[in-house]
Amino acid sequence: MTTIRTFIKKHPVLTYFVLAFALSWGSVILVLGGIPGPRTGNEELLPFAMLAMYVGPSVAGVLLTGLVY
């Protein structure tokens, strides 16, 4: 655990962007049930997918603040 915490303290911006990207797209894939494409037919799930994308950076910020400080 100390090596992960050391890496995060040395590279906080990189860690934030990777974590925000992973949380945002991971949650979209979970909501839509797969990788979104041009004709997936999931128009009714679009508001939930957008909400999931907005939650990613917020959660990443809170997680990193708790880990670094």
mmCIF file of N, CA, C and O in Angstrom, residues 3-44:
data_model
loop_
_atom_site.group_PDB
_atom_site.id
_atom_site.type_symbol
_atom_site.label_atom_id
_atom_site.label_comp_id
_atom_site.label_asym_id
_atom_site.label_seq_id
_atom_site.Cartn_x
_atom_site.Cartn_y
_atom_site.Cartn_z
ATOM 1 N N THR A 3 3.658 1.752 -1.571
ATOM 2 C CA THR A 3 4.156 2.088 -2.905
ATOM 3 C C THR A 3 3.083 2.788 -3.725
ATOM 4 O O THR A 3 3.398 3.695 -4.491
ATOM 5 N N ILE A 4 1.841 2.390 -3.567
ATOM 6 C CA ILE A 4 0.755 3.058 -4.281
ATOM 7 C C ILE A 4 0.587 4.481 -3.759
ATOM 8 O O ILE A 4 0.453 5.427 -4.528
ATOM 9 N N ARG A 5 0.619 4.642 -2.455
ATOM 10 C CA ARG A 5 0.464 5.969 -1.858
ATOM 11 C C ARG A 5 1.643 6.875 -2.244
ATOM 12 O O ARG A 5 1.464 8.056 -2.506
ATOM 13 N N THR A 6 2.848 6.312 -2.313
ATOM 14 C CA THR A 6 4.013 7.080 -2.743
ATOM 15 C C THR A 6 3.870 7.521 -4.193
ATOM 16 O O THR A 6 4.178 8.665 -4.536
ATOM 17 N N PHE A 7 3.410 6.626 -5.058
ATOM 18 C CA PHE A 7 3.193 6.986 -6.458
ATOM 19 C C PHE A 7 2.156 8.090 -6.579
ATOM 20 O O PHE A 7 2.328 9.029 -7.353
ATOM 21 N N ILE A 8 1.087 7.998 -5.821
ATOM 22 C CA ILE A 8 0.030 9.010 -5.876
ATOM 23 C C ILE A 8 0.553 10.357 -5.407
ATOM 24 O O ILE A 8 0.256 11.395 -5.997
ATOM 25 N N LYS A 9 1.377 10.365 -4.369
ATOM 26 C CA LYS A 9 1.922 11.632 -3.876
ATOM 27 C C LYS A 9 2.939 12.235 -4.837
ATOM 28 O O LYS A 9 3.075 13.444 -4.908
ATOM 29 N N LYS A 10 3.638 11.393 -5.606
ATOM 30 C CA LYS A 10 4.601 11.905 -6.578
ATOM 31 C C LYS A 10 3.923 12.382 -7.861
ATOM 32 O O LYS A 10 4.401 13.297 -8.515
ATOM 33 N N HIS A 11 2.810 11.743 -8.241
ATOM 34 C CA HIS A 11 2.124 12.050 -9.501
ATOM 35 C C HIS A 11 0.622 12.265 -9.264
ATOM 36 O O HIS A 11 -0.203 11.522 -9.773
ATOM 37 N N PRO A 12 0.247 13.314 -8.523
ATOM 38 C CA PRO A 12 -1.177 13.476 -8.205
ATOM 39 C C PRO A 12 -2.038 13.860 -9.402
ATOM 40 O O PRO A 12 -3.182 13.415 -9.509
ATOM 41 N N VAL A 13 -1.522 14.654 -10.328
ATOM 42 C CA VAL A 13 -2.327 15.089 -11.475
ATOM 43 C C VAL A 13 -2.576 13.920 -12.417
ATOM 44 O O VAL A 13 -3.703 13.711 -12.884
ATOM 45 N N LEU A 14 -1.541 13.153 -12.702
ATOM 46 C CA LEU A 14 -1.690 11.973 -13.545
ATOM 47 C C LEU A 14 -2.678 10.988 -12.928
ATOM 48 O O LEU A 14 -3.564 10.467 -13.613
ATOM 49 N N THR A 15 -2.555 10.779 -11.634
ATOM 50 C CA THR A 15 -3.464 9.862 -10.941
ATOM 51 C C THR A 15 -4.901 10.357 -11.007
ATOM 52 O O THR A 15 -5.822 9.574 -11.218
ATOM 53 N N TYR A 16 -5.093 11.672 -10.847
ATOM 54 C CA TYR A 16 -6.447 12.226 -10.910
ATOM 55 C C TYR A 16 -7.078 11.988 -12.277
ATOM 56 O O TYR A 16 -8.211 11.547 -12.368
ATOM 57 N N PHE A 17 -6.342 12.298 -13.343
ATOM 58 C CA PHE A 17 -6.920 12.165 -14.677
ATOM 59 C C PHE A 17 -7.192 10.703 -15.039
ATOM 60 O O PHE A 17 -8.217 10.391 -15.644
ATOM 61 N N VAL A 18 -6.302 9.806 -14.658
ATOM 62 C CA VAL A 18 -6.526 8.378 -14.935
ATOM 63 C C VAL A 18 -7.731 7.874 -14.150
ATOM 64 O O VAL A 18 -8.583 7.160 -14.688
ATOM 65 N N LEU A 19 -7.813 8.255 -12.882
ATOM 66 C CA LEU A 19 -8.929 7.807 -12.057
ATOM 67 C C LEU A 19 -10.251 8.406 -12.533
ATOM 68 O O LEU A 19 -11.267 7.705 -12.600
ATOM 69 N N ALA A 20 -10.259 9.681 -12.900
ATOM 70 C CA ALA A 20 -11.490 10.314 -13.399
ATOM 71 C C ALA A 20 -11.943 9.671 -14.697
ATOM 72 O O ALA A 20 -13.137 9.406 -14.893
ATOM 73 N N PHE A 21 -11.005 9.403 -15.602
ATOM 74 C CA PHE A 21 -11.347 8.744 -16.869
ATOM 75 C C PHE A 21 -11.893 7.341 -16.622
ATOM 76 O O PHE A 21 -12.933 6.955 -17.195
ATOM 77 N N ALA A 22 -11.226 6.585 -15.760
ATOM 78 C CA ALA A 22 -11.662 5.207 -15.491
ATOM 79 C C ALA A 22 -13.032 5.180 -14.813
ATOM 80 O O ALA A 22 -13.882 4.352 -15.168
ATOM 81 N N LEU A 23 -13.256 6.065 -13.865
ATOM 82 C CA LEU A 23 -14.556 6.090 -13.188
ATOM 83 C C LEU A 23 -15.670 6.543 -14.131
ATOM 84 O O LEU A 23 -16.764 5.970 -14.117
ATOM 85 N N SER A 24 -15.403 7.560 -14.937
ATOM 86 C CA SER A 24 -16.433 8.068 -15.841
ATOM 87 C C SER A 24 -16.831 7.024 -16.876
ATOM 88 O O SER A 24 -18.009 6.698 -17.026
ATOM 89 N N TRP A 25 -15.862 6.497 -17.607
ATOM 90 C CA TRP A 25 -16.188 5.554 -18.668
ATOM 91 C C TRP A 25 -16.579 4.191 -18.121
ATOM 92 O O TRP A 25 -17.408 3.500 -18.717
ATOM 93 N N GLY A 26 -16.022 3.811 -16.986
ATOM 94 C CA GLY A 26 -16.445 2.550 -16.373
ATOM 95 C C GLY A 26 -17.902 2.584 -15.947
ATOM 96 O O GLY A 26 -18.649 1.627 -16.144
ATOM 97 N N SER A 27 -18.318 3.719 -15.388
ATOM 98 C CA SER A 27 -19.719 3.824 -14.979
ATOM 99 C C SER A 27 -20.650 3.914 -16.184
ATOM 100 O O SER A 27 -21.767 3.391 -16.153
ATOM 101 N N VAL A 28 -20.217 4.554 -17.263
ATOM 102 C CA VAL A 28 -21.046 4.604 -18.481
ATOM 103 C C VAL A 28 -21.212 3.202 -19.055
ATOM 104 O O VAL A 28 -22.316 2.810 -19.462
ATOM 105 N N ILE A 29 -20.145 2.437 -19.079
ATOM 106 C CA ILE A 29 -20.229 1.066 -19.589
ATOM 107 C C ILE A 29 -21.148 0.229 -18.712
ATOM 108 O O ILE A 29 -21.928 -0.586 -19.216
ATOM 109 N N LEU A 30 -21.105 0.439 -17.394
ATOM 110 C CA LEU A 30 -22.013 -0.287 -16.510
ATOM 111 C C LEU A 30 -23.465 0.118 -16.739
ATOM 112 O O LEU A 30 -24.364 -0.731 -16.749
ATOM 113 N N VAL A 31 -23.724 1.417 -16.913
ATOM 114 C CA VAL A 31 -25.094 1.894 -17.104
ATOM 115 C C VAL A 31 -25.666 1.396 -18.427
ATOM 116 O O VAL A 31 -26.803 0.928 -18.493
ATOM 117 N N LEU A 32 -24.865 1.496 -19.487
ATOM 118 C CA LEU A 32 -25.378 1.128 -20.807
ATOM 119 C C LEU A 32 -25.256 -0.362 -21.107
ATOM 120 O O LEU A 32 -25.815 -0.835 -22.092
ATOM 121 N N GLY A 33 -24.521 -1.091 -20.308
ATOM 122 C CA GLY A 33 -24.386 -2.520 -20.530
ATOM 123 C C GLY A 33 -23.405 -2.876 -21.627
ATOM 124 O O GLY A 33 -23.478 -3.941 -22.218
ATOM 125 N N GLY A 34 -22.485 -2.001 -21.933
ATOM 126 C CA GLY A 34 -21.484 -2.247 -22.964
ATOM 127 C C GLY A 34 -20.938 -0.937 -23.482
ATOM 128 O O GLY A 34 -21.319 0.144 -23.029
ATOM 129 N N ILE A 35 -20.038 -1.027 -24.431
ATOM 130 C CA ILE A 35 -19.434 0.171 -25.009
ATOM 131 C C ILE A 35 -20.461 0.852 -25.904
ATOM 132 O O ILE A 35 -21.044 0.210 -26.784
ATOM 133 N N PRO A 36 -20.714 2.167 -25.686
ATOM 134 C CA PRO A 36 -21.716 2.852 -26.503
ATOM 135 C C PRO A 36 -21.256 2.989 -27.956
ATOM 136 O O PRO A 36 -20.092 3.219 -28.234
ATOM 137 N N GLY A 37 -22.196 2.826 -28.847
ATOM 138 C CA GLY A 37 -21.923 2.953 -30.271
ATOM 139 C C GLY A 37 -22.913 3.898 -30.920
ATOM 140 O O GLY A 37 -23.788 4.460 -30.250
ATOM 141 N N PRO A 38 -22.825 4.080 -32.229
ATOM 142 C CA PRO A 38 -23.717 5.047 -32.891
ATOM 143 C C PRO A 38 -25.179 4.610 -32.902
ATOM 144 O O PRO A 38 -26.067 5.437 -32.888
ATOM 145 N N ARG A 39 -25.439 3.313 -32.930
ATOM 146 C CA ARG A 39 -26.833 2.832 -32.981
ATOM 147 C C ARG A 39 -27.057 1.759 -31.920
ATOM 148 O O ARG A 39 -27.264 0.593 -32.218
ATOM 149 N N THR A 40 -27.004 2.155 -30.655
ATOM 150 C CA THR A 40 -27.174 1.174 -29.591
ATOM 151 C C THR A 40 -28.620 1.043 -29.131
ATOM 152 O O THR A 40 -28.977 0.052 -28.539
ATOM 153 N N GLY A 41 -29.451 2.056 -29.365
ATOM 154 C CA GLY A 41 -30.853 1.985 -28.956
ATOM 155 C C GLY A 41 -31.044 2.212 -27.468
ATOM 156 O O GLY A 41 -32.018 1.751 -26.888
ATOM 157 N N ASN A 42 -30.123 2.917 -26.824
ATOM 158 C CA ASN A 42 -30.211 3.175 -25.393
ATOM 159 C C ASN A 42 -30.539 4.630 -25.098
ATOM 160 O O ASN A 42 -30.025 5.219 -24.160
ATOM 161 N N GLU A 43 -31.427 5.220 -25.871
ATOM 162 C CA GLU A 43 -31.742 6.627 -25.686
ATOM 163 C C GLU A 43 -32.387 6.895 -24.327
ATOM 164 O O GLU A 43 -32.201 7.967 -23.753
ATOM 165 N N GLU A 44 -33.125 5.935 -23.798
ATOM 166 C CA GLU A 44 -33.774 6.149 -22.504
ATOM 167 C C GLU A 44 -32.770 6.123 -21.351
ATOM 168 O O GLU A 44 -33.054 6.625 -20.271
#
